[in-house]
Short mmCIF file of C-alpha atoms in Angstrom, two decimals:
data_model
loop_
_atom_site.label_atom_id
_atom_site.label_comp_id
_atom_site.label_asym_id
_atom_site.label_seq_id
_atom_site.Cartn_x
_atom_site.Cartn_y
_atom_site.Cartn_z
CA UNK U 67 -3.58 -11.73 -6.75
CA UNK U 68 -0.39 -13.32 -5.99
CA UNK U 69 2.53 -11.47 -6.66
CA UNK U 70 6.09 -11.55 -5.20
CA UNK U 71 5.61 -8.55 -2.63
CA UNK U 72 8.27 -8.16 -0.12
CA UNK U 73 6.45 -7.35 2.87
CA UNK U 74 6.89 -3.85 4.47
CA UNK U 75 8.82 -4.40 7.27
CA UNK U 76 8.49 -8.27 8.18
CA UNK U 77 9.67 -9.85 11.00
CA UNK U 78 12.51 -8.60 13.38
CA UNK U 79 14.96 -10.67 15.32
CA UNK U 80 18.71 -9.55 14.10
CA UNK U 81 20.07 -7.12 16.03
CA UNK U 82 23.53 -5.36 14.61
CA UNK U 83 26.21 -6.58 16.49
CA UNK U 84 26.46 -9.50 18.92
CA UNK U 85 25.66 -12.43 16.55
CA UNK U 86 26.93 -15.10 18.93
CA UNK U 87 23.46 -14.73 20.99
CA UNK U 88 21.43 -16.42 17.66
CA UNK U 89 23.20 -19.44 17.70
CA UNK U 90 21.81 -20.96 20.76
CA UNK U 91 18.41 -19.43 20.22
CA UNK U 92 17.24 -19.68 16.81
CA UNK U 93 17.77 -22.89 15.13
CA UNK U 94 14.83 -24.45 13.53
CA UNK U 95 13.01 -21.03 12.66
CA UNK U 96 16.04 -18.66 12.41
CA UNK U 97 15.16 -18.23 8.69
CA UNK U 98 11.71 -17.62 9.33
CA UNK U 99 13.04 -14.35 11.11
CA UNK U 100 16.06 -13.43 8.76
CA UNK U 101 14.01 -13.91 5.66
CA UNK U 102 10.88 -11.84 6.86
CA UNK U 103 13.62 -9.10 7.67
CA UNK U 104 15.31 -9.45 4.38
CA UNK U 105 11.76 -9.03 2.77
CA UNK U 106 10.90 -6.14 5.14
CA UNK U 107 14.31 -4.08 4.17
CA UNK U 108 13.22 -4.43 0.39
CA UNK U 109 9.96 -2.98 1.23
CA UNK U 110 11.11 -0.44 3.58
CA UNK U 111 13.60 0.72 1.04
CA UNK U 112 10.65 0.94 -1.88
CA UNK U 113 8.12 2.69 0.20
CA UNK U 114 10.48 4.76 1.95
CA UNK U 115 12.44 6.14 -1.29
CA UNK U 116 10.26 5.70 -4.10
CA UNK U 117 6.86 6.55 -2.61
CA UNK U 118 5.34 9.21 -0.80
CA UNK U 119 5.82 8.63 2.78
CA UNK U 120 2.39 10.30 3.77
CA UNK U 121 -0.47 12.20 2.18
CA UNK U 122 0.13 15.93 1.47
CA UNK U 123 -3.54 17.53 1.48
CA UNK U 124 -1.91 20.56 -0.82
CA UNK U 125 -0.21 18.17 -3.46
CA UNK U 126 -1.49 17.90 -7.12
CA UNK U 127 -4.77 19.95 -7.07
CA UNK U 128 -5.21 18.61 -3.22
CA UNK U 129 -5.54 15.27 -4.07
CA UNK U 130 -6.68 14.26 -0.84
CA UNK U 131 -9.04 16.76 0.66
CA UNK U 132 -9.83 16.73 4.64
CA UNK U 133 -13.14 16.52 6.00
CA UNK U 134 -14.60 16.99 9.18
CA UNK U 135 -13.96 14.16 11.63
CA UNK U 136 -15.58 13.40 14.72
CA UNK U 137 -13.38 14.04 17.91
CA UNK U 138 -12.91 10.87 19.80
CA UNK U 139 -12.90 11.21 23.73
CA UNK U 140 -10.40 10.19 26.28
CA UNK U 141 -12.12 7.15 27.33
CA UNK U 142 -11.17 4.23 25.71
CA UNK U 143 -14.59 2.59 25.37
CA UNK U 144 -15.35 6.01 23.43
CA UNK U 145 -12.38 5.71 21.46
CA UNK U 146 -12.82 2.11 20.37
CA UNK U 147 -16.46 2.74 19.30
CA UNK U 148 -15.17 5.96 17.31
CA UNK U 149 -12.28 3.48 15.43
CA UNK U 150 -14.97 0.58 14.86
CA UNK U 151 -17.28 3.07 13.26
CA UNK U 152 -14.11 4.46 11.35
CA UNK U 153 -15.26 7.94 12.42
CA UNK U 154 -11.38 8.54 13.87
CA UNK U 155 -9.81 6.50 11.03
CA UNK U 156 -10.89 8.02 7.86
CA UNK U 157 -9.38 11.53 7.70
CA UNK U 158 -10.43 12.49 4.51
CA UNK U 159 -11.84 11.68 1.05
CA UNK U 160 -9.96 10.72 -2.23
CA UNK U 161 -10.35 13.78 -4.71
CA UNK U 162 -12.37 13.33 -7.69
CA UNK U 163 -10.89 14.75 -11.16
CA UNK U 164 -12.61 15.12 -14.34
CA UNK U 165 -10.41 14.34 -17.31
CA UNK U 166 -10.24 14.30 -21.24
CA UNK U 167 -12.02 11.35 -22.36
CA UNK U 168 -9.42 10.96 -25.15
CA UNK U 169 -6.50 11.80 -23.18
CA UNK U 170 -3.90 8.96 -21.79
CA UNK U 171 -3.87 9.46 -17.85
CA UNK U 172 -1.66 6.57 -16.59
CA UNK U 173 1.56 8.08 -16.53
CA UNK U 174 0.64 11.67 -15.32
CA UNK U 175 -1.32 10.23 -12.40
CA UNK U 176 1.44 7.77 -11.48
CA UNK U 177 3.74 11.06 -10.90
CA UNK U 178 1.38 11.98 -8.31
CA UNK U 179 2.17 8.74 -5.89
CA UNK U 180 -1.60 8.92 -4.23
CA UNK U 181 -4.80 7.63 -4.70
CA UNK U 182 -7.05 9.61 -6.98
CA UNK U 183 -10.50 9.31 -8.80
CA UNK U 184 -10.71 9.97 -12.30
CA UNK U 185 -14.39 10.61 -14.19
CA UNK U 186 -14.68 11.06 -17.81
CA UNK U 187 -12.01 9.11 -18.93
CA UNK U 188 -12.22 6.79 -22.01
CA UNK U 189 -13.62 4.00 -19.66
CA UNK U 190 -16.88 6.07 -19.65
CA UNK U 191 -17.06 5.79 -23.52
CA UNK U 192 -16.81 1.91 -23.18
CA UNK U 193 -20.02 0.07 -24.36
CA UNK U 194 -19.27 -1.99 -20.97
CA UNK U 195 -20.29 0.65 -18.94
CA UNK U 196 -23.91 0.71 -20.47
CA UNK U 197 -24.45 -2.78 -21.34
CA UNK U 198 -22.87 -4.47 -18.18
CA UNK U 199 -25.14 -2.83 -15.92
CA UNK U 200 -28.13 -4.97 -17.01
CA UNK U 201 -26.67 -8.58 -15.46
CA UNK U 202 -28.97 -10.30 -18.33
CA UNK U 203 -26.49 -9.26 -20.68
CA UNK U 204 -23.54 -10.57 -18.78
CA UNK U 205 -25.28 -13.78 -17.89
CA UNK U 206 -26.07 -14.44 -21.91
CA UNK U 207 -22.79 -13.17 -23.10
CA UNK U 208 -20.56 -16.77 -24.47
CA UNK U 209 -17.45 -15.75 -22.43
CA UNK U 210 -19.73 -15.55 -19.15
CA UNK U 211 -22.07 -18.66 -19.45
CA UNK U 212 -19.85 -20.89 -16.83
CA UNK U 213 -18.18 -19.34 -13.84
CA UNK U 214 -15.76 -21.44 -12.49
CA UNK U 215 -14.48 -21.22 -8.65
CA UNK U 216 -17.07 -18.86 -7.33
CA UNK U 217 -16.30 -18.29 -3.67
CA UNK U 218 -18.92 -18.81 -1.23
CA UNK U 219 -18.97 -17.88 2.50
CA UNK U 220 -22.22 -18.95 4.76
CA UNK U 221 -21.10 -16.38 7.64
CA UNK U 222 -18.27 -14.39 7.09
CA UNK U 223 -18.20 -11.33 4.79
CA UNK U 224 -14.33 -11.14 4.76
CA UNK U 225 -12.58 -13.76 2.32
CA UNK U 226 -9.84 -14.89 3.85
CA UNK U 227 -7.09 -16.38 1.32
CA UNK U 228 -4.21 -18.42 1.97
CA UNK U 229 -1.21 -18.85 0.56
CA UNK U 230 -0.16 -22.15 0.59
CA UNK U 231 3.17 -21.47 -1.16
CA UNK U 232 4.38 -19.30 1.73
CA UNK U 233 7.18 -20.59 4.02
CA UNK U 234 4.79 -21.28 7.20
CA UNK U 235 2.71 -23.38 5.20
CA UNK U 236 5.52 -25.80 4.34
CA UNK U 237 5.39 -29.57 6.09
CA UNK U 238 8.79 -28.68 8.06
CA UNK U 239 7.67 -25.43 9.10
CA UNK U 240 4.04 -25.86 9.93
CA UNK U 241 5.03 -28.86 11.92
CA UNK U 242 6.53 -26.18 14.26
CA UNK U 243 3.35 -24.26 14.41
CA UNK U 244 0.36 -26.93 15.13
CA UNK U 245 -2.05 -23.97 15.78
CA UNK U 246 -1.56 -22.11 12.51
CA UNK U 247 -5.06 -22.22 10.51
CA UNK U 248 -4.33 -23.35 6.67
CA UNK U 249 -7.88 -23.41 5.87
CA UNK U 250 -9.87 -20.61 3.68
CA UNK U 251 -13.16 -19.77 5.48
CA UNK U 252 -14.94 -19.62 1.96
CA UNK U 253 -15.64 -23.13 -0.17
CA UNK U 254 -15.47 -22.61 -4.10
CA UNK U 255 -18.48 -23.95 -6.56
CA UNK U 256 -19.01 -23.65 -10.30
CA UNK U 257 -22.11 -22.27 -11.37
CA UNK U 258 -23.75 -20.59 -14.49
CA UNK U 259 -23.81 -16.90 -14.21
CA UNK U 260 -27.37 -16.36 -14.09
CA UNK U 261 -27.15 -18.15 -11.17
CA UNK U 262 -24.53 -16.30 -9.43
CA UNK U 263 -26.40 -13.25 -10.62
CA UNK U 264 -29.76 -14.09 -9.05
CA UNK U 265 -27.94 -14.96 -5.60
CA UNK U 266 -26.25 -11.70 -5.27
CA UNK U 267 -29.18 -9.51 -6.81
CA UNK U 268 -31.66 -11.53 -4.09
CA UNK U 269 -32.43 -9.61 -0.98
CA UNK U 270 -32.86 -12.90 0.91
CA UNK U 271 -29.66 -14.69 -0.17
CA UNK U 272 -27.55 -14.58 3.22
CA UNK U 273 -24.41 -16.27 1.80
CA UNK U 274 -21.65 -13.82 0.49
CA UNK U 275 -20.53 -14.33 -3.05
CA UNK U 276 -17.54 -13.65 -5.07
CA UNK U 277 -15.70 -14.31 -8.26
CA UNK U 278 -13.02 -12.88 -10.61
CA UNK U 279 -11.33 -13.91 -13.28
CA UNK U 280 -9.73 -12.51 -16.74
CA UNK U 281 -12.03 -10.98 -19.16
CA UNK U 282 -12.76 -13.16 -21.97
CA UNK U 283 -11.57 -12.51 -25.93
CA UNK U 284 -15.22 -11.45 -27.00
CA UNK U 285 -15.99 -9.63 -23.83
CA UNK U 286 -13.16 -7.49 -24.25
CA UNK U 287 -14.82 -6.19 -27.12
CA UNK U 288 -17.08 -4.01 -24.64
CA UNK U 289 -14.16 -2.34 -23.27
CA UNK U 290 -12.16 -0.94 -26.22
CA UNK U 291 -10.17 1.24 -26.33
CA UNK U 292 -8.55 -0.04 -23.32
CA UNK U 293 -4.58 0.42 -23.84
CA UNK U 294 -5.03 3.62 -21.78
CA UNK U 295 -4.91 1.87 -18.49
CA UNK U 296 -2.20 0.19 -18.26
CA UNK U 297 1.69 1.90 -18.27
CA UNK U 298 2.90 0.13 -21.29
CA UNK U 299 2.12 -2.78 -23.42
CA UNK U 300 4.22 -5.41 -21.78
CA UNK U 301 1.69 -4.69 -18.68
CA UNK U 302 -1.09 -5.35 -20.78
CA UNK U 303 -0.07 -8.49 -22.35
CA UNK U 304 1.53 -10.06 -18.81
CA UNK U 305 -1.51 -9.13 -16.89
CA UNK U 306 -4.53 -8.73 -18.90
CA UNK U 307 -7.73 -7.22 -17.58
CA UNK U 308 -9.66 -8.94 -14.78
CA UNK U 309 -13.18 -8.82 -13.71
CA UNK U 310 -14.83 -9.04 -10.53
CA UNK U 311 -18.24 -9.80 -9.54
CA UNK U 312 -19.45 -9.43 -5.78
CA UNK U 313 -22.49 -9.33 -3.74
CA UNK U 314 -23.25 -6.89 -1.16
CA UNK U 315 -20.90 -6.54 1.93
CA UNK U 316 -18.09 -8.78 0.45
CA UNK U 317 -14.62 -7.97 1.26
CA UNK U 318 -10.97 -9.00 1.10
CA UNK U 319 -9.09 -8.26 4.27
CA UNK U 320 -7.00 -5.02 4.24
CA UNK U 321 -3.96 -5.72 2.04
CA UNK U 322 -1.14 -4.40 -0.37
CA UNK U 323 -0.15 -5.06 -3.84
CA UNK U 324 3.05 -4.04 -5.43
CA UNK U 325 1.78 -2.80 -8.38
CA UNK U 326 0.05 0.36 -10.06
CA UNK U 327 -3.61 -0.62 -10.21
CA UNK U 328 -6.00 1.31 -12.04
CA UNK U 329 -9.54 0.17 -11.11
CA UNK U 330 -12.48 0.55 -13.15
CA UNK U 331 -15.78 0.62 -11.64
CA UNK U 332 -18.86 -0.68 -13.96
CA UNK U 333 -21.67 -0.95 -11.93
CA UNK U 334 -23.06 -0.88 -8.15
CA UNK U 335 -21.41 1.10 -5.53
CA UNK U 336 -18.14 0.02 -4.37
CA UNK U 337 -16.44 1.54 -1.19
CA UNK U 338 -12.48 1.61 -0.54
CA UNK U 339 -10.65 2.86 2.36
CA UNK U 340 -6.88 3.64 1.67
CA UNK U 341 -4.10 3.77 4.00
CA UNK U 342 -0.64 5.38 3.01
CA UNK U 343 2.57 2.91 2.91
CA UNK U 344 4.00 4.37 6.15
CA UNK U 345 0.69 3.12 8.12
CA UNK U 346 2.54 -0.28 8.26
CA UNK U 347 3.02 0.27 11.97
CA UNK U 348 -0.74 0.62 12.56
CA UNK U 349 -1.98 -2.09 10.41
CA UNK U 350 0.20 -4.85 11.72
CA UNK U 351 0.87 -6.66 8.16
CA UNK U 352 1.61 -10.44 8.64
CA UNK U 353 5.52 -11.60 8.39
CA UNK U 354 6.58 -12.43 4.60
CA UNK U 355 6.68 -15.95 5.56
CA UNK U 356 2.95 -16.05 7.06
CA UNK U 357 0.16 -17.42 4.38
CA UNK U 358 -1.60 -14.43 4.64
CA UNK U 359 1.63 -12.25 4.43
CA UNK U 360 0.62 -9.16 2.25
CA UNK U 361 -2.49 -8.49 4.49
CA UNK U 362 -3.40 -7.01 7.71
CA UNK U 363 -3.78 -8.83 10.85
CA UNK U 364 -6.61 -6.42 11.84
CA UNK U 365 -10.13 -7.05 10.88
CA UNK U 366 -11.54 -3.99 9.63
CA UNK U 367 -14.69 -4.10 11.49
CA UNK U 368 -13.90 -5.94 14.49
CA UNK U 369 -10.42 -4.72 15.41
CA UNK U 370 -8.89 -6.37 18.79
CA UNK U 371 -7.43 -3.18 20.47
CA UNK U 372 -5.59 -5.48 22.83
CA UNK U 373 -3.81 -7.14 20.57
CA UNK U 374 -3.53 -4.44 17.80
CA UNK U 375 -3.57 -1.19 19.98
CA UNK U 376 -1.97 1.27 17.23
CA UNK U 377 -4.92 0.72 15.03
CA UNK U 378 -6.41 3.25 16.79
CA UNK U 379 -3.98 5.50 15.41
CA UNK U 380 -4.46 4.36 11.65
CA UNK U 381 -5.02 7.35 8.79
CA UNK U 382 -7.12 6.47 6.05
CA UNK U 383 -8.89 8.09 3.11
CA UNK U 384 -12.01 6.95 1.72
CA UNK U 385 -13.27 6.33 -2.15
CA UNK U 386 -16.90 5.84 -3.08
CA UNK U 387 -17.15 4.59 -6.53
CA UNK U 388 -19.72 5.23 -9.18
CA UNK U 389 -20.00 3.45 -12.34
CA UNK U 390 -17.66 4.94 -14.51
CA UNK U 391 -14.99 6.02 -12.19
CA UNK U 392 -11.45 4.86 -12.44
CA UNK U 393 -9.60 4.55 -8.97
CA UNK U 394 -5.81 4.90 -9.02
CA UNK U 395 -4.04 2.81 -6.16
CA UNK U 396 -0.41 3.33 -5.89
CA UNK U 397 1.93 0.41 -5.25
CA UNK U 398 1.97 -0.42 -1.42
CA UNK U 399 -0.83 1.47 -0.56
CA UNK U 400 -2.87 -0.39 1.89
CA UNK U 401 -6.44 -1.02 1.00
CA UNK U 402 -9.87 -2.13 2.44
CA UNK U 403 -12.73 -2.91 -0.44
CA UNK U 404 -16.00 -3.85 0.17
CA UNK U 405 -19.18 -3.63 -2.02
CA UNK U 406 -21.95 -1.55 -0.88
CA UNK U 407 -24.05 -3.09 -3.46
CA UNK U 408 -23.87 -6.13 -6.08
CA UNK U 409 -20.92 -4.81 -8.04
CA UNK U 410 -19.34 -5.22 -11.16
CA UNK U 411 -15.51 -4.05 -11.51
CA UNK U 412 -12.12 -4.29 -13.53
CA UNK U 413 -8.57 -4.21 -12.40
CA UNK U 414 -5.47 -3.38 -14.59
CA UNK U 415 -1.83 -3.58 -12.77
CA UNK U 416 1.18 -2.34 -14.07
CA UNK U 417 4.59 -3.04 -12.75
CA UNK U 418 6.10 0.36 -13.83
CA UNK U 419 8.97 2.43 -12.10
CA UNK U 420 9.03 0.64 -8.97
CA UNK U 421 9.17 -2.86 -9.99
CA UNK U 422 11.58 -2.24 -12.65
CA UNK U 423 13.93 -0.42 -10.28
CA UNK U 424 13.65 -3.19 -7.82
CA UNK U 425 13.77 -6.30 -10.13
CA UNK U 426 17.46 -6.56 -9.73
CA UNK U 427 17.25 -6.49 -5.88
CA UNK U 428 14.69 -9.73 -6.28
CA UNK U 429 16.97 -11.29 -8.75
CA UNK U 430 20.23 -10.81 -7.14
CA UNK U 431 22.10 -13.47 -5.37
CA UNK U 432 24.13 -13.08 -2.50
CA UNK U 433 26.89 -14.58 -1.14
CA UNK U 434 25.00 -16.51 1.83
CA UNK U 435 22.72 -18.14 -0.74
CA UNK U 436 25.89 -20.06 -1.51
CA UNK U 437 26.84 -21.17 1.99
CA UNK U 438 26.44 -24.41 2.99
CA UNK U 439 27.37 -24.56 6.56
CA UNK U 440 24.52 -22.92 8.46
CA UNK U 441 26.41 -20.85 11.31
CA UNK U 442 28.28 -19.23 8.64
CA UNK U 443 25.19 -18.66 6.40
CA UNK U 444 23.61 -17.08 9.43
CA UNK U 445 26.20 -14.85 10.31
CA UNK U 446 26.60 -13.67 6.76
CA UNK U 447 22.92 -12.90 6.42
CA UNK U 448 23.12 -11.32 9.91
CA UNK U 449 25.88 -8.89 8.35
CA UNK U 450 24.18 -8.16 5.63
CA UNK U 451 21.33 -6.83 7.53
CA UNK U 452 23.29 -4.76 9.57
CA UNK U 453 24.99 -3.15 6.61
CA UNK U 454 21.77 -2.35 4.74
CA UNK U 455 19.93 -1.11 7.78
CA UNK U 456 22.83 1.26 8.58
CA UNK U 457 22.90 2.66 5.05
CA UNK U 458 18.97 3.22 5.27
CA UNK U 459 19.85 4.94 8.65
CA UNK U 460 22.66 6.61 7.65
CA UNK U 461 24.58 4.65 10.68
CA UNK U 462 22.43 5.27 13.59
CA UNK U 463 22.26 2.54 15.70
CA UNK U 464 19.23 3.56 17.71
CA UNK U 465 17.33 4.10 14.58
CA UNK U 466 18.05 0.58 13.30
CA UNK U 467 17.20 -0.83 16.74
CA UNK U 468 14.16 1.15 16.67
CA UNK U 469 13.13 -0.22 13.45
CA UNK U 470 13.81 -3.74 14.36
CA UNK U 471 11.49 -3.52 17.47
CA UNK U 472 8.94 -1.77 15.42
CA UNK U 473 8.95 -4.65 13.29
CA UNK U 474 8.64 -7.21 15.83
CA UNK U 475 5.91 -5.37 17.63
CA UNK U 476 3.91 -5.21 14.47
CA UNK U 477 4.49 -8.58 12.90
CA UNK U 478 5.36 -10.87 15.36
CA UNK U 479 4.17 -10.17 18.86
CA UNK U 480 0.23 -10.32 17.76
CA UNK U 481 0.96 -13.87 16.63
CA UNK U 482 3.00 -14.98 19.59
CA UNK U 483 0.38 -17.34 20.72
CA UNK U 484 1.33 -19.46 17.84
CA UNK U 485 4.66 -19.66 18.99
CA UNK U 486 4.38 -19.59 22.57
CA UNK U 487 6.33 -22.56 23.97
CA UNK U 488 9.11 -22.29 21.00
CA UNK U 489 8.95 -18.44 20.44
CA UNK U 490 8.29 -16.84 23.18
CA UNK U 491 9.84 -18.77 26.20
CA UNK U 492 13.02 -19.89 24.78
CA UNK U 493 13.99 -16.93 23.07
CA UNK U 494 12.89 -14.78 26.02
CA UNK U 495 16.58 -14.52 26.67
CA UNK U 496 17.46 -13.67 23.35
CA UNK U 497 14.64 -11.00 23.22
CA UNK U 498 16.07 -9.04 26.82
CA UNK U 499 19.72 -9.16 25.41
CA UNK U 500 19.12 -7.82 21.97
CA UNK U 501 16.36 -5.34 22.39
CA UNK U 502 17.21 -4.58 25.97
#
């Protein structure tokens, strides 16, 4: 889902004072860094001021209940195996809470600001929970006869989506980054729903299949009443309800969304691993300008510890969904998702309080937006970044620099091979001056 999310802390190449260092070094890619930092400041504000920074096991009926976790040895090899097996990453399970089926839940659960699995909600009374477990029913439904844009991967179970509207994908920027991969690792194909279900239920099928789209008007009769799964009616009319169908092992990359997500699981078993917003330092988010900008650079099942050493310190919480479960994913919570078996699920998104509070920030026009002269505009952006960060960190210069350095290490260092000649060698002096 492409939303205008601003990344938690994106790029970092601005420091607070000596602006003259930038003039000789930033030239063609200066805006890549600066807009990335601006996006980072926005989401830093959203995630730190409006969300709980980390899970609290005792909060709201122990929403996150700790489980025993295998301890890691001091050896790097043992540690790496533990992380790859997720034994040292997963620190607990998302709590399951029984609900009263005719009671609304979105506004109550949203106040927790942490994930939770609900069961016995109104969704458990839907016809879909019974009827859609039979894929013959879905494949024969008029709204489901033809599936457009089924995604198929021959080898990789993780589907990497590319945002071709991202800044790096533009012709002017991509020419500066010749090694940037702008191709998806899957192909799309139109097929009947019966063919899709035949493939994902075939134990001999080696390819991975994945489809999502809006629930059709006639099919939506099976999911009524469904006004409980949005924050308000405007979200219902704006987003609609999305249907997800996937084969075993299928997954997207670790990613975040900016909306409240009430995820209704219909059939099969699905696994989520959720990371709090403050785990951005350990998950190495792509810069806001990158085509995979709201995703982690880390491969969940094959992390590269040379490039992503902090991933060993990541803190995640596991949720296994059964038919009828509703998983609440708060805004900016990272999530890894995988289908344990062939699955049918639905998702509803609501913008809610955070979006309403941040909307004026997204829509605001700043003085530097109107400036034409590059050096003047650059100085204005740098001053703006300096003022905002000092407001956030209460004029603490060390904290400002620490934040910028953390952003630089998490967002840009792993991508340095793409910019080696242009970004590293020519900027080496700048980095030494600005970051010591």
